[in-house]
CSV table of C-alpha atoms and ligand atoms in Angstrom, one decimal:
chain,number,residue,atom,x,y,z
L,1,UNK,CA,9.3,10.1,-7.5
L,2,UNK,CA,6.8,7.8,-9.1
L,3,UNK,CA,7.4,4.1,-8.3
L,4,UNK,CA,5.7,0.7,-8.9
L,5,UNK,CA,5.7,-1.7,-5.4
L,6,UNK,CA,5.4,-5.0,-5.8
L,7,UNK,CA,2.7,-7.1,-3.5
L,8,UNK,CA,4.6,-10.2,-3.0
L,9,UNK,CA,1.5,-12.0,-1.1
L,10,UNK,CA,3.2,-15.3,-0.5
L,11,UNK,CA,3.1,-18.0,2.6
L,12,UNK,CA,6.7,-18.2,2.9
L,13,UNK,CA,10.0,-17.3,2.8
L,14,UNK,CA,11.2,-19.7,0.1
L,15,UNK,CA,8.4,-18.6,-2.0
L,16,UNK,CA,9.5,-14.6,-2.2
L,17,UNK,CA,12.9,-15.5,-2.4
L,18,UNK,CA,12.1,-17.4,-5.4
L,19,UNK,CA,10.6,-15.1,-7.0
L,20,UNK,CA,12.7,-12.3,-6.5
L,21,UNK,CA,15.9,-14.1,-8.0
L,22,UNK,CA,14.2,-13.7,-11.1
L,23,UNK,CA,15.1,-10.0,-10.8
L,24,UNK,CA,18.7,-10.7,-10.0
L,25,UNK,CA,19.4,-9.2,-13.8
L,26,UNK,CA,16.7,-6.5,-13.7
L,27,UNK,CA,18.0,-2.8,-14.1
L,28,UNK,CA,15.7,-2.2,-11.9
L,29,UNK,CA,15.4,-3.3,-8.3
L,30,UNK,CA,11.6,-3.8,-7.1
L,31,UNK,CA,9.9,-2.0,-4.7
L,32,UNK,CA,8.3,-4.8,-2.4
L,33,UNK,CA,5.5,-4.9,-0.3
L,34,UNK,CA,5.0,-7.7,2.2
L,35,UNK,CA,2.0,-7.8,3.3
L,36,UNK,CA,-0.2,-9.8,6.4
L,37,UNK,CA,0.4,-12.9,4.5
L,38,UNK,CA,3.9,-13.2,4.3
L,39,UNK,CA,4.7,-11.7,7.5
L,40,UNK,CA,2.2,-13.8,9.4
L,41,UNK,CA,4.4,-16.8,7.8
L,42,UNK,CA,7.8,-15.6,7.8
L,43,UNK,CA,8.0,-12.9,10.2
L,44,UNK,CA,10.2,-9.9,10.9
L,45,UNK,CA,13.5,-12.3,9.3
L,46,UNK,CA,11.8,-12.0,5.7
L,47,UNK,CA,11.8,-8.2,6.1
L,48,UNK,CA,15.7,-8.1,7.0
L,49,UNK,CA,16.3,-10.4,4.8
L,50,UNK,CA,14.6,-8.4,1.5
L,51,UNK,CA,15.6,-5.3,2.9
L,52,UNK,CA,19.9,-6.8,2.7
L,53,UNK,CA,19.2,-8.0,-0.6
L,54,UNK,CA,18.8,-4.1,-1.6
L,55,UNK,CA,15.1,-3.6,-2.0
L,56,UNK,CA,13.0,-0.8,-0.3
L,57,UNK,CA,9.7,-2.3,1.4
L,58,UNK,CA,6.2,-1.4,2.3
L,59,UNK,CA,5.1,-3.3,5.1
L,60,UNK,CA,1.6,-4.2,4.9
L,61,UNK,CA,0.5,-4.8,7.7
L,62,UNK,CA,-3.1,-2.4,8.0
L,63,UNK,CA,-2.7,-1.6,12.0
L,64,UNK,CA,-6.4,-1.1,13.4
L,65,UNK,CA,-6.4,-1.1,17.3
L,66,UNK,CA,-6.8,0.7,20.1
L,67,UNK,CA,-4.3,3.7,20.4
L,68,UNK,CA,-1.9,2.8,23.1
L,69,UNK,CA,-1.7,-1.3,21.2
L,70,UNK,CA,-1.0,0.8,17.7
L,71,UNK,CA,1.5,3.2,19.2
L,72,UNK,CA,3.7,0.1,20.9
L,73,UNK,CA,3.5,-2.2,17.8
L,74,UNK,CA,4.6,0.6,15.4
L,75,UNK,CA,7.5,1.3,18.0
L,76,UNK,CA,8.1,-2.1,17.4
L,77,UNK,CA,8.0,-2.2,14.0
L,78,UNK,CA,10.2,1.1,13.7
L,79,UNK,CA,13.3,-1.2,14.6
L,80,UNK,CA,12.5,-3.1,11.0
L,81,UNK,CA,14.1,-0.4,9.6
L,82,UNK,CA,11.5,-0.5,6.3
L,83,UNK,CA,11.0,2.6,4.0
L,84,UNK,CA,6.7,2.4,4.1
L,85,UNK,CA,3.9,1.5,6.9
L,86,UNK,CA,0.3,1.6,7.2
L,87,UNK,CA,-3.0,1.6,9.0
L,88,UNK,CA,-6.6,1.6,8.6
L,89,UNK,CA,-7.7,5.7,8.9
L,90,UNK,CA,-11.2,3.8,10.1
L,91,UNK,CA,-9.0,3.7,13.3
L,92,UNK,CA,-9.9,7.2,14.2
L,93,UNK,CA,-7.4,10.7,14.1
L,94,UNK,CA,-6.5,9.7,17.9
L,95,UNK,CA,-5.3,6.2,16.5
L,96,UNK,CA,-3.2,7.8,13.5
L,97,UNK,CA,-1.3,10.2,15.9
L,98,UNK,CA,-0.9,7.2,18.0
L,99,UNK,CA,0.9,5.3,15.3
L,100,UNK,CA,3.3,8.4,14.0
L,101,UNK,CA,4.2,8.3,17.7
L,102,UNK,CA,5.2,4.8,17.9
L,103,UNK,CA,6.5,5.0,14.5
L,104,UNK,CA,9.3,7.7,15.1
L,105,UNK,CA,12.1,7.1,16.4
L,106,UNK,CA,14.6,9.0,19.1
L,107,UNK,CA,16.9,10.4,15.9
L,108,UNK,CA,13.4,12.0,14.8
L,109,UNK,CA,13.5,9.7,11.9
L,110,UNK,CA,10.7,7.0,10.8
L,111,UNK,CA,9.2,5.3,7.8
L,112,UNK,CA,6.4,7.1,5.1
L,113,UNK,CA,3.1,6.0,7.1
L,114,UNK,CA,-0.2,6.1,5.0
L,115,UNK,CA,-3.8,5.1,5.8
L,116,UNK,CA,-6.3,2.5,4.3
L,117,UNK,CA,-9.1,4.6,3.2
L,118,UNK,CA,-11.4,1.9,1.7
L,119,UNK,CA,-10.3,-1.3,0.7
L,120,UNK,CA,-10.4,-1.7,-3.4
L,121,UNK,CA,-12.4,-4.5,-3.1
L,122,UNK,CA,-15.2,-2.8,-1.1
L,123,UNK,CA,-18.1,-1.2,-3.5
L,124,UNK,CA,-20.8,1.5,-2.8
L,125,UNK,CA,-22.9,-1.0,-2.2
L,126,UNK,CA,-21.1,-3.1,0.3
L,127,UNK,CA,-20.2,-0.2,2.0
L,128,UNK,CA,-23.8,0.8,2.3
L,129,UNK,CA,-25.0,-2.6,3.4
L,130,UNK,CA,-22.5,-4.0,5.2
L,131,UNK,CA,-21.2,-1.2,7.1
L,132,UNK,CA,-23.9,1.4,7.1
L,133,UNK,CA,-21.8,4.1,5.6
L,134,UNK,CA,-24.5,5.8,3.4
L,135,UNK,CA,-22.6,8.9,1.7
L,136,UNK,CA,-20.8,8.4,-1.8
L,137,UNK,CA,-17.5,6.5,-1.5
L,138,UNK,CA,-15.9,9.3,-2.8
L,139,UNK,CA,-16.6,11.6,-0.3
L,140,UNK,CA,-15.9,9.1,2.6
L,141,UNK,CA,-12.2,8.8,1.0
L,142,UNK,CA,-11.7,12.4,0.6
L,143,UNK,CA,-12.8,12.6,4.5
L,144,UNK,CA,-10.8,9.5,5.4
L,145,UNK,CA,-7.7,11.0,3.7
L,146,UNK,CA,-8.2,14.2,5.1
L,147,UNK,CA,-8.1,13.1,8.8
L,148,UNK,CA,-4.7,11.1,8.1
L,149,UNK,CA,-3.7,14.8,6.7
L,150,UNK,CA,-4.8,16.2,10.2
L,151,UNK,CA,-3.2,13.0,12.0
L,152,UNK,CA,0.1,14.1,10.3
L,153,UNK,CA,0.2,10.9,8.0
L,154,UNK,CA,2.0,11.1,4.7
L,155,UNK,CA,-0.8,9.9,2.5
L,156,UNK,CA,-3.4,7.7,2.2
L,157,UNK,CA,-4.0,3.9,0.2
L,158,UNK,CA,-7.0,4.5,-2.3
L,159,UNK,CA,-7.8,3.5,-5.6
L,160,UNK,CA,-6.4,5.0,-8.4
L,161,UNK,CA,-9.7,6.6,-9.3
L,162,UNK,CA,-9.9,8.2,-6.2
L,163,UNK,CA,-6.6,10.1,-6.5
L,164,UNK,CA,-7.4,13.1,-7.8
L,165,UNK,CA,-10.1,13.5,-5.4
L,166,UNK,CA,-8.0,12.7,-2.2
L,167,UNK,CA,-5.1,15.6,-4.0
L,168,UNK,CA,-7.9,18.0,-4.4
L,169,UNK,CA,-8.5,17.4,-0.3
L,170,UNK,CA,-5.2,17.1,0.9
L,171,UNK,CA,-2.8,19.2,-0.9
L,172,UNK,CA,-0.3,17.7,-4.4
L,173,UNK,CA,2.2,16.5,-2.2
L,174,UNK,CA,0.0,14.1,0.2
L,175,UNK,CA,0.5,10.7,-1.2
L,176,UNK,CA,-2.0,8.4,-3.3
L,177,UNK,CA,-0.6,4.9,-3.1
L,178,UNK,CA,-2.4,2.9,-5.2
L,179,UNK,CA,-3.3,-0.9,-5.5
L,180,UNK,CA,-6.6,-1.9,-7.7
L,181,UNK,CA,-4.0,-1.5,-11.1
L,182,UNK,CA,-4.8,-4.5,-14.1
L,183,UNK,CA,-3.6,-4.1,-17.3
L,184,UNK,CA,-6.5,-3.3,-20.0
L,185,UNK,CA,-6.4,-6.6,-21.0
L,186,UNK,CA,-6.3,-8.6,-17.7
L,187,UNK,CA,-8.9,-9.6,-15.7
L,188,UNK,CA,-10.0,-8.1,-12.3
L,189,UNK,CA,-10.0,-10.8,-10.1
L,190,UNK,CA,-11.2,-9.6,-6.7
L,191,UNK,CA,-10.8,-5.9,-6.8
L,192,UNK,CA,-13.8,-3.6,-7.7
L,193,UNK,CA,-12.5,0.1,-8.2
L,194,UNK,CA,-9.8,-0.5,-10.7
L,195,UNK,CA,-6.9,0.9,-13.8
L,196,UNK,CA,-4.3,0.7,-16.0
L,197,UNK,CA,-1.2,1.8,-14.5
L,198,UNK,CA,-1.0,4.8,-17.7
L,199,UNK,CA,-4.4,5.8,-16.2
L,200,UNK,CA,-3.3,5.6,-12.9
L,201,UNK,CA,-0.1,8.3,-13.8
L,202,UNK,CA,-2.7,10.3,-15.1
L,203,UNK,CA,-4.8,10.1,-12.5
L,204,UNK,CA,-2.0,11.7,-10.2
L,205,UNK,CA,-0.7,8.4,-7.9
L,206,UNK,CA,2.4,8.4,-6.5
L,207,UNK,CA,2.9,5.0,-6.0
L,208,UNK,CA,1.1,1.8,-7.5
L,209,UNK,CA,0.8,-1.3,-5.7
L,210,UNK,CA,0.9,-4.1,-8.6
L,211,UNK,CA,0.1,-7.7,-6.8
L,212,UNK,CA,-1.3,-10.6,-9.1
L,213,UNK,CA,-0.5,-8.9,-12.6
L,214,UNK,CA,3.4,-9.5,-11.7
L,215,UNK,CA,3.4,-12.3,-9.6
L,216,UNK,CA,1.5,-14.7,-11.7
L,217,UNK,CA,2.5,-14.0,-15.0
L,218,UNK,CA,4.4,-15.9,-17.1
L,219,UNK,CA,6.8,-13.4,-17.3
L,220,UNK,CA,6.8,-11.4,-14.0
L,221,UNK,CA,10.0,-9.5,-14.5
L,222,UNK,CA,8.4,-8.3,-18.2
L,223,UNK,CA,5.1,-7.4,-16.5
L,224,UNK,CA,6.8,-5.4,-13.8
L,225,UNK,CA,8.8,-3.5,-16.5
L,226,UNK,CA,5.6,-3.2,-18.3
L,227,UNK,CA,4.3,-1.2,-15.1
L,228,UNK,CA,7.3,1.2,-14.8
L,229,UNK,CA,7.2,2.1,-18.6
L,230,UNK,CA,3.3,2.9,-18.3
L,231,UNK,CA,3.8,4.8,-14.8
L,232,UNK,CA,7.2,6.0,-14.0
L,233,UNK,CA,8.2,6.9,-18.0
M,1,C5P,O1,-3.1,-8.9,-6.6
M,1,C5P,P1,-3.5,-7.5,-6.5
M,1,C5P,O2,-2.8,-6.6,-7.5
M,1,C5P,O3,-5.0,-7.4,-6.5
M,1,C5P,O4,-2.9,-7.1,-5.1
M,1,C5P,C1,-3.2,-5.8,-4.5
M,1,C5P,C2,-2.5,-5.7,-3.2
M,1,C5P,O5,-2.8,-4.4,-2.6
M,1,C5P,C3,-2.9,-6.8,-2.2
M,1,C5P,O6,-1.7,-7.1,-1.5
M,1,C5P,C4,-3.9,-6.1,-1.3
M,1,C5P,O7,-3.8,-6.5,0.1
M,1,C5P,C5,-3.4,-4.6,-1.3
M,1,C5P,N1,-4.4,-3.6,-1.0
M,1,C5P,C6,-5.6,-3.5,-1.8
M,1,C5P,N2,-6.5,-2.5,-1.5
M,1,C5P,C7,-6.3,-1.6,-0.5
M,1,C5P,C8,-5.1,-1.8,0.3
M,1,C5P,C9,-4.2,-2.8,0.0
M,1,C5P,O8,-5.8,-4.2,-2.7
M,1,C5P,N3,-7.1,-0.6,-0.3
């Protein structure tokens, strides 16, 4: 089922919290992400801690190691007991198996784990100049998604316009989680490839990650409802 996540990219504890009491009266209970930033600052006791006041979570935390280090931190991590997880796919197939290893647990059950294909703030030309990847940035996130399909993955992190693409790879039910999502009349701030959340449903993602549209607006419980009416209705 379609969902909106929320990026709650704060420094600390008393900052998330904060902000997610203004949902107390929501019908609607956010999905969160918590990402390096917050869980550099507050650790695993800010996961819990979301996690018993009823949210699901998507930690954030872009594993890119070698194997064995990836495999022991997502057994680690497993324990947190959150619904989402992630790593970079530039981590190789070898690394990817590695994490769903870690990941699962002895019942056989374990988090949805997705893979960074290219960050929404990289462009074609950064790509090209910065890390000497030379074919379209398309075709590198269709091949990037299809080696998390091959690693066993559930899906991959792309931008929305790329969703189509990485469905047309991997198969309808391989997940497109998608940040890069402004309203049509916001600005971009730091992210390149980027849509509307209505585009994004159109588009085909499964999830969008929402970050700065929520968290700094005025309202952030009305621009969060504005999200789910243009992507889950
Ligand atoms: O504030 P904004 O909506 O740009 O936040 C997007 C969120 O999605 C950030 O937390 C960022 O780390 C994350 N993200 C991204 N691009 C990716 C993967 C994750 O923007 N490819």
């Amino acid at each position: 089922m379609k969902d909106v996540i929320v990026a709650c990219d704060f420094s600390s504890a008393e900052q998330v919290l904060t902000f997610l009491d203004k949902f107390a009266s929501c019908e609607r209970k956010p999905f969160v992400k918590i990402g390096m930033e917050l869980y550099y600052a507050a650790g695993p006791a800010i996961v819990r801690e979301i996690k018993a006041r009823g949210h699901r979570i998507f930690l954030d935390l872009k594993l890119h190691d070698i194997p064995n280090t990836v495999r022991k931190t997502m057994k680690v991590l497993s324990a947190l007991d959150v619904d989402m997880t992630n790593v970079h796919a530039a981590g190789t197939i070898e690394m990817m198996k590695a994490a769903l290893e870690g990941l699962t647990r002895e019942d056989g059950t374990r988090p949805l784990l997705i893979a960074v294909t290219q960050l929404t703030s990289t462009s074609q030309e950064r790509m090209e100049q910065d890390l000497l990847i030379k074919e379209p940035i398309g075709e590198v996130i269709a091949h990037y998604a299809d080696n998390a399909r091959k690693a066993g993955l559930d899906g991959v992190v792309c931008s929305p316009l790329e969703a189509a693409l990485v469905k047309e790879r991997c198969g309808s039910s391989f997940l497109a989680v998608t940040p890069g999502i402004r309203f049509a009349d916001a600005a971009a701030d730091d992210q390149v490839r980027i849509t509307t959340p209505a585009r994004a449903k159109e588009i085909g993602s499964d999830f969008i990650v929402v970050g700065r549209p929520v968290t700094a607006a005025q309202d952030p419980v009305a621009a969060y409802l504005r999200c789910v009416e243009e992507f889950c209705e």
